[in-house]
Each structure stands twice: as C-alpha cells, then as structure tokens.
Tab-separated table of C-alpha atoms in Angstrom:
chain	number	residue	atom	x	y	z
A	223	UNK	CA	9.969	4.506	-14.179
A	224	UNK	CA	8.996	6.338	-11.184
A	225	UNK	CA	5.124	7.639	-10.951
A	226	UNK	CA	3.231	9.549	-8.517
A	227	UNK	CA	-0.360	8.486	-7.743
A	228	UNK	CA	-2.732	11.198	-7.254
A	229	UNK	CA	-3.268	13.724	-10.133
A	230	UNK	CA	-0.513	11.730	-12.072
A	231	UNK	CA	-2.154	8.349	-12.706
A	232	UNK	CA	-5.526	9.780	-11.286
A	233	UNK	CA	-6.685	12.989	-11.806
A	234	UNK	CA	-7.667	15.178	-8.741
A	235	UNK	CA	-11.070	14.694	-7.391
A	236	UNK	CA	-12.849	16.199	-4.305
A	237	UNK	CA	-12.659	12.661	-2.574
A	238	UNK	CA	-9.476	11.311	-2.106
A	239	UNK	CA	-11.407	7.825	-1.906
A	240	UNK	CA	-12.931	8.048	-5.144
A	241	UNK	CA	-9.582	8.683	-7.110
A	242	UNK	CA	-9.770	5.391	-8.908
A	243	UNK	CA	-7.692	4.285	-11.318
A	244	UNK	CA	-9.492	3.576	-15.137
A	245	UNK	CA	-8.843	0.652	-16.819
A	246	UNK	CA	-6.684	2.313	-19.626
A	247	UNK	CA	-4.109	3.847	-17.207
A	248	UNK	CA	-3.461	0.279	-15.315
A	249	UNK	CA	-3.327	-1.082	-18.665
A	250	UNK	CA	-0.710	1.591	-19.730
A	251	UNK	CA	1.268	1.083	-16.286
A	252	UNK	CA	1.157	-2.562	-16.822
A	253	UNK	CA	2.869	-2.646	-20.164
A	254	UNK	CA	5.277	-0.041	-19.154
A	255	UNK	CA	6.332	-2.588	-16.417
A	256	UNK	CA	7.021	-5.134	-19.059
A	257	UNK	CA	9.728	-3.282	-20.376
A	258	UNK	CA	11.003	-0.628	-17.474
A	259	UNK	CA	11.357	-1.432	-13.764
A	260	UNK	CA	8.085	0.513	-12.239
A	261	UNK	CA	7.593	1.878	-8.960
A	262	UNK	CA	4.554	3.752	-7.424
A	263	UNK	CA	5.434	6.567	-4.578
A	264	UNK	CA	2.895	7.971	-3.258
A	265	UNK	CA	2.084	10.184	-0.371
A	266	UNK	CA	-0.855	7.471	0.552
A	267	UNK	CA	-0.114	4.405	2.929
A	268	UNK	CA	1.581	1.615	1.192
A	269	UNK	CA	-1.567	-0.639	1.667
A	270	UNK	CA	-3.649	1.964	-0.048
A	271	UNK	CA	-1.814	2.690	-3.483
A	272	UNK	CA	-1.130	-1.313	-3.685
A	273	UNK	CA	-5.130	-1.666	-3.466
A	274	UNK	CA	-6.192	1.357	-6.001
A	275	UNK	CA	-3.114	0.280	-8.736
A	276	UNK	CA	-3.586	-3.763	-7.998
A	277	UNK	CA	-0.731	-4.598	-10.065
A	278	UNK	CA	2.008	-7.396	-8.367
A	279	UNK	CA	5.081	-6.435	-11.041
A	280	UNK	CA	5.403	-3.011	-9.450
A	281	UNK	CA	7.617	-1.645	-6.461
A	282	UNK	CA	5.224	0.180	-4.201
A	283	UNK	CA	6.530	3.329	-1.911
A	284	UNK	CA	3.857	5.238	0.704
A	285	UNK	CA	3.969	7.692	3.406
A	286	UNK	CA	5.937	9.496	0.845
A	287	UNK	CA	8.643	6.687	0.932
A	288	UNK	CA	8.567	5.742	4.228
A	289	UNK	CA	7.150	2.902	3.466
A	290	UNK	CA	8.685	1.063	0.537
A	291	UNK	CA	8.298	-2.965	-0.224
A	292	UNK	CA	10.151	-4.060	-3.451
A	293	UNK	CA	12.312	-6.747	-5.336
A	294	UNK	CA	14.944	-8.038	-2.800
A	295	UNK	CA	19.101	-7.201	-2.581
A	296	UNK	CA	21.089	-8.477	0.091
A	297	UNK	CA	23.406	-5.336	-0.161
A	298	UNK	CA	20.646	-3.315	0.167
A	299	UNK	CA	18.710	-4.913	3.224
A	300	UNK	CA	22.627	-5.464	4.609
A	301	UNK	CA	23.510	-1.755	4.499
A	302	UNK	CA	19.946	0.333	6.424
A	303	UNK	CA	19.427	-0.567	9.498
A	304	UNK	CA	15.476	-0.117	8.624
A	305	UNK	CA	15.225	-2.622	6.140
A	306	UNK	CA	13.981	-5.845	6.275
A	307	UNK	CA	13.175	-9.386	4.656
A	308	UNK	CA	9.325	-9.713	4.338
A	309	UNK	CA	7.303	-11.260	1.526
A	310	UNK	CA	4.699	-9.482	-0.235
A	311	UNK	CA	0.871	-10.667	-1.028
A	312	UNK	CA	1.954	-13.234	-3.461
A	313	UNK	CA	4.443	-14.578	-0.582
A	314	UNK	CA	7.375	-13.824	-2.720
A	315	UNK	CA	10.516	-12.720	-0.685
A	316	UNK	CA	11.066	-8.872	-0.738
A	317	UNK	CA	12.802	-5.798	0.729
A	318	UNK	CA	10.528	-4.063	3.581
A	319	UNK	CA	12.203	-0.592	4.554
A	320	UNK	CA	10.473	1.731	7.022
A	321	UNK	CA	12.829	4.471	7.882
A	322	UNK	CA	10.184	6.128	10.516
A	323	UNK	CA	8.540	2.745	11.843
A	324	UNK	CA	9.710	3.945	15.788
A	325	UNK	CA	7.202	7.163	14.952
A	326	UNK	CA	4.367	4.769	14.010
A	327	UNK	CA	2.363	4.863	17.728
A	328	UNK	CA	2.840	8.501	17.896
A	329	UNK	CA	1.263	9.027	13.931
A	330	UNK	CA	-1.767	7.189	15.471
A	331	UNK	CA	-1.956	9.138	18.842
A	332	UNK	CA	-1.937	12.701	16.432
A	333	UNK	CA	-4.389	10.793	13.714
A	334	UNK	CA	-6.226	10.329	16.867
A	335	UNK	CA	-6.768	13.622	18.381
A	336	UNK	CA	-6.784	15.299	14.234
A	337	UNK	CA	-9.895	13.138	13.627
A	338	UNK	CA	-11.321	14.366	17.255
A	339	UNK	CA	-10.939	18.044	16.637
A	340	UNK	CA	-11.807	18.241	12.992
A	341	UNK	CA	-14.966	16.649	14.099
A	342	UNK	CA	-17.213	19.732	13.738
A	343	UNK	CA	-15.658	21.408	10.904
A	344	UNK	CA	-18.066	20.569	7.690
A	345	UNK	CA	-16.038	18.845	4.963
A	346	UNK	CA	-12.685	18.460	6.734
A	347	UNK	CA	-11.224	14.550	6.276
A	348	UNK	CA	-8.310	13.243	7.761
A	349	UNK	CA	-6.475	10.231	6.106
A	350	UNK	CA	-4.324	7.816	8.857
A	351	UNK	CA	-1.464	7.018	5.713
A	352	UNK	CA	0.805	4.660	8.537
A	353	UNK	CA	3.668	6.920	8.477
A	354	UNK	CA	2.317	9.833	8.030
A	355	UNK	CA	-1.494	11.468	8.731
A	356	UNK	CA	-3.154	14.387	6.419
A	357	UNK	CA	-5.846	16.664	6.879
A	358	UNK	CA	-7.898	17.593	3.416
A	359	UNK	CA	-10.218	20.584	3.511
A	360	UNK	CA	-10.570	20.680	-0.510
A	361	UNK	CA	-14.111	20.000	0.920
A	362	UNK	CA	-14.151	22.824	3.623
A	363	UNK	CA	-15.935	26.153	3.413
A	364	UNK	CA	-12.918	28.789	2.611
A	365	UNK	CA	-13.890	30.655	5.676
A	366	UNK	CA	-13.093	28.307	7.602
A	367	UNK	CA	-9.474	27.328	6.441
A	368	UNK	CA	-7.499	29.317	9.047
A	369	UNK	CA	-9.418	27.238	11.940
A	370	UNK	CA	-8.296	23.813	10.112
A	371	UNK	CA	-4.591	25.305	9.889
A	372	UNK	CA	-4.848	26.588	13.514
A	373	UNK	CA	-6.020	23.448	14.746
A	374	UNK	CA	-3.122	21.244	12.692
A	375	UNK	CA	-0.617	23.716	14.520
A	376	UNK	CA	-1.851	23.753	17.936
A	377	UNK	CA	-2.009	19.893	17.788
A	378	UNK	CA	1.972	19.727	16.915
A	379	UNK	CA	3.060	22.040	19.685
A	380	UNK	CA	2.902	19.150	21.671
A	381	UNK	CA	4.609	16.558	19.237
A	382	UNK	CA	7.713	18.532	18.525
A	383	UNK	CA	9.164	14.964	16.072
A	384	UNK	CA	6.556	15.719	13.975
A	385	UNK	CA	6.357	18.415	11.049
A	386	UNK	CA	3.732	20.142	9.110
A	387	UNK	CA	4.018	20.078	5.140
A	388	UNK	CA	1.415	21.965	2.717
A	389	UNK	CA	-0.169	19.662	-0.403
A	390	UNK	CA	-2.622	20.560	-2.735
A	391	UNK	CA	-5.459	21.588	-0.399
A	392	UNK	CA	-4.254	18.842	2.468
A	393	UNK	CA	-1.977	19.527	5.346
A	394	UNK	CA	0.213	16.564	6.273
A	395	UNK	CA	1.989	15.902	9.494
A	396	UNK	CA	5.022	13.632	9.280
A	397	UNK	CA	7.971	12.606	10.924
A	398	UNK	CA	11.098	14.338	11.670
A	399	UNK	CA	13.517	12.523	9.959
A	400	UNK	CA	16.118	13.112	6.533
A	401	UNK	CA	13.400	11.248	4.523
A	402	UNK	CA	11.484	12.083	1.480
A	403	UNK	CA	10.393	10.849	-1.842
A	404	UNK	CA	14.136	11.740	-3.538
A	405	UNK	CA	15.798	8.933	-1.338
A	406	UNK	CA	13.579	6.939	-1.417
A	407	UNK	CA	13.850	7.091	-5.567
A	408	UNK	CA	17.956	6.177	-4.525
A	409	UNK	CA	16.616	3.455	-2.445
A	410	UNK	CA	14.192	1.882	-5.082
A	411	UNK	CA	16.900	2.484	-7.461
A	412	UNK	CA	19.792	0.499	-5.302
A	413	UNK	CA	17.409	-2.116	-4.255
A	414	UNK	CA	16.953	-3.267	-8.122
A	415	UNK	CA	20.497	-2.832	-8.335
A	416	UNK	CA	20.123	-0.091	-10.908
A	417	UNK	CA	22.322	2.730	-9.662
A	418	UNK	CA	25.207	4.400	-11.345
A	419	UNK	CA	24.622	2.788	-14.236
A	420	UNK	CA	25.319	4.199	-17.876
A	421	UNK	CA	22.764	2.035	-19.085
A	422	UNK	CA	19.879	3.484	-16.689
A	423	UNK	CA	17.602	6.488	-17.121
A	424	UNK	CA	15.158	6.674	-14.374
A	425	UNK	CA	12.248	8.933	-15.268
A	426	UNK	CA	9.869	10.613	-12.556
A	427	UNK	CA	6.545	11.641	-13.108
A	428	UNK	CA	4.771	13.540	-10.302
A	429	UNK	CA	2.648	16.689	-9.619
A	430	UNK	CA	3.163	18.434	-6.342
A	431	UNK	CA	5.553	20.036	-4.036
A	432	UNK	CA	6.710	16.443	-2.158
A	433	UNK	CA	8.007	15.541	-6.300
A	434	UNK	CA	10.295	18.127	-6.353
A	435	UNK	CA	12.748	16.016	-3.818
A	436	UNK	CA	12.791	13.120	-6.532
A	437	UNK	CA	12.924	15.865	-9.715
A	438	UNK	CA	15.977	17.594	-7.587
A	439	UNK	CA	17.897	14.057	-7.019
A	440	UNK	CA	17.553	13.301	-10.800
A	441	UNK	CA	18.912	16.874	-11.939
A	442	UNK	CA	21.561	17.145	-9.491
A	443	UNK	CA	23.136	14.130	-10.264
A	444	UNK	CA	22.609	14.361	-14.256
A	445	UNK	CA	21.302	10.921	-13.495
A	446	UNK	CA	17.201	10.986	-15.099
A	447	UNK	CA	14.280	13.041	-16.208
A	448	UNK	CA	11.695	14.296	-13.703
A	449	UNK	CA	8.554	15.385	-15.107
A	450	UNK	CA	6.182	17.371	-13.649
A	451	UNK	CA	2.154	16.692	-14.609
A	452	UNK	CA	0.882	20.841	-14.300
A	453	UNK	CA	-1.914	22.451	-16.535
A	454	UNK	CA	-0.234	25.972	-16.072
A	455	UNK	CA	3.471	26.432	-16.241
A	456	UNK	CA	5.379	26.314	-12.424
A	457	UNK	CA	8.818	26.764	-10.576
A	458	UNK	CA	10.349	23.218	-10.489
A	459	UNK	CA	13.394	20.772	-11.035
A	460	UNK	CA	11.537	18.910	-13.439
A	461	UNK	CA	12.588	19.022	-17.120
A	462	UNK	CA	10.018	18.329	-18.528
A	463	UNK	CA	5.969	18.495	-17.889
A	464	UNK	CA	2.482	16.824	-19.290
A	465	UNK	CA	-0.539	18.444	-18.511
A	466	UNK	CA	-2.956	15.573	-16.940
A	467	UNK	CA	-3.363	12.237	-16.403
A	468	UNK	CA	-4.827	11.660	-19.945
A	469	UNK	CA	-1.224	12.963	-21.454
A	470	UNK	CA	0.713	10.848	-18.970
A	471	UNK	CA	-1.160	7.919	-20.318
A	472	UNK	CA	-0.249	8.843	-24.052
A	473	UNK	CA	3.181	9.147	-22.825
A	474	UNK	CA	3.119	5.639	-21.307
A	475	UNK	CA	1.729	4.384	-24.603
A	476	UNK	CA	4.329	5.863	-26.189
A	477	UNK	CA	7.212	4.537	-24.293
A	478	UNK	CA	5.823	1.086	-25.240
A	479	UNK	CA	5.565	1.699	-28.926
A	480	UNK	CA	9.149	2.474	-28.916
A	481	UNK	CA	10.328	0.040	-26.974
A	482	UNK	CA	8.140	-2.519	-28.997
A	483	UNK	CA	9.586	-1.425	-32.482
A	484	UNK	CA	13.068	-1.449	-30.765
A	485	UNK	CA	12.381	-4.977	-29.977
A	486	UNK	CA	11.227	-6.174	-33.830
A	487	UNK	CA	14.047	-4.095	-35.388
C-alpha cells in the first residue's frame, strides 16, 4: 500500500503546517500496516511526513522519493550506488537511498535566495523539503501570482540542474535527475523484496500531478491499482478514484475488514 500525504491522508488546508493527521486516519493507516506492507511518499522532506504520520511500521519516501528510508535488502543496497545502510529512530538497521544527495548544498543555496525574494510578497511561504524546495502562494493575493512565478524563474536561470514543477497552488524546484515518485514505488517495492510477484498487488493512492508517475508505473506494467483522491472527475492513469480523505479512510477500513474475515474463515 502506497499513500500520498497531503490531501490523501490530510485534506488540503491553507497552511501546509497545520495539515495534521486525525486520530482516525493514523488509526486506519496503522491497521492497514498490520496486514499490507505500507509506505508514505510524499512530496515533504522525509523528516517531516515521519513527524506528522508518527508511525515506526511504515516505509517513509520524501522529496518526492528522493529520500526514501525502509526495511533493509542486501540486493537492493548492493545494486544503487545511492543507497545506503543507516538505522532509523528506533536504531533498527535500514535501507537509506538518496538518489539527488550531491544536489543537497545547492537546494539550500536556492531555498536561500527563494525565502530572500519572496520576502515582501504577502502570504507567499517557502518550504526547505531536503531534496527539493517549494514555494506556496495558496495564501497570496491572485494579483500577485505572476510576480511569485517570475521570481521562481528568474532564480533558476542561474541553477540550470534544477527544474520547476507546478502543484496544487505551490511551485517546486527540484533536481535534474530520472527520479520521481514511480521509481521510487519500484524501489520501495524491490527493497521489501516484493517485485514481480503473482502474489503482490501494490495499490497507490495519491492526488496530484507528481502521482501520476506512480499511477503510470502500475498501469504500464499491469502490475497494481493507482487511485486517484479528486472531488471532480480528471485526466489520469489511475483506475480508480475516492473523493477525500474521509473516503480514503473508509477504504482503509475496508481493506481491514476483509482481510480480517479472510483471516477467521
């Protein structure tokens, strides 16, 4: 089970720091973790998600999985040359793989001079997430969009290993590498040792455009679901969709019901 963070497991909300997640949904995550391998990828740093979610059982993937820290295979941290042995908060021993880590001083110089130039601009927030650094103006006067977008570009002319991608009222300037959250759902998957198996159906829920890389690995290959959480229908390689955060719960309650009265049968 592969889930998104924001607007999947907590709905959209004007202030990125206040998108907490409720009891009920880590309960619901939880107990789908029980049964199904879980993983969290998220466009937030690593650190971050870990903090709002809080739950040790999980595989956790930031930066938009650039930034992934799960169980640990020896095949796996034997085949990238970006992965690593670490241990996580609990000191157990785990895979550490940071495809973009030689990018990390120049994320910080641009987070830098963002946070400088955005100064003056009313409502604007930019978010350091390690590997990558976003610039929300959910917050901003309309009118003043096209500066915000102006000043994003004329900041990457000079840092031409970076990128510009468009989220849901956030621009995000990231690396320039063959990254994104699709391989990092084959990574995740390979690290547990899960991959080309019969046995296997990964499932990913998510909500924006940086999903569609993990909905388009899972429908290319015929190998899972992706599901895309949208109150109004949308273009996407998802098969399948849920409205909100409150239906993703239900559907996480469900799973467990199912898998519960599997288990008595």
């Amino acid at each position: 089970m592969f889930l998104d963070y924001d607007g999947v497991l907590s709905p959209i909300v004007d202030d990125p720091d206040r998108a907490l997640l409720s009891d009920d949904m880590r309960c619901a995550v939880q107990n789908v973790a029980k049964y199904f391998p879980t993983a969290i990828i998220s466009g937030r740093s690593r650190d971050k998600v870990y903090e709002l979610v809080g739950l040790t059982e999980l595989s956790y993937a930031g930066s938009h999985g650039m930034d992934i820290m799960g169980s640990l295979s020896h095949t796996v941290s034997d085949n990238h040359a970006n992965c690593i042995k670490s241990n996580d908060e609990q000191g157990k021993e785990v895979n550490l793989f940071q495809p973009a880590r030689e990018f990390l001083p120049l994320i910080d110089e641009v987070f830098r001079t963002l946070v400088e130039n955005t100064k003056g601009i009313k409502g604007a927030k930019v978010e350091n997430h390690k590997f990558c650094a976003s610039v929300h103006y959910r917050n901003v006067d309309e009118k003043k969009w096209p500066i915000i977008a102006q000043i994003v570009h004329d900041i990457l002319k000079d840092y031409p290993r970076l990128r510009l991608t468009h989220g849901r009222k956030v621009l995000e300037v990231r690396p320039v590498i063959d990254w994104n959250k699709g391989k990092a759902v084959e990574f995740v998957l390979e690290s547990l040792g899960l991959s080309n198996r019969n046995d296997v159906l990964p499932l990913y829920i998510g909500d924006d455009r940086t999903d569609e890389d993990a909905f388009k690995v899972l429908r290319e290959g015929n190998r899972g679901y992706g599901i895309l959480v949208s109150s109004i229908p949308k273009e996407t390689n998802a098969f399948y969709s849920l409205r909100n955060p409150e239906e993703v719960m239900k559907f996480l309650n469900s799973l467990v019901i199912w898998k519960e009265k599997e288990g008595a049968k």
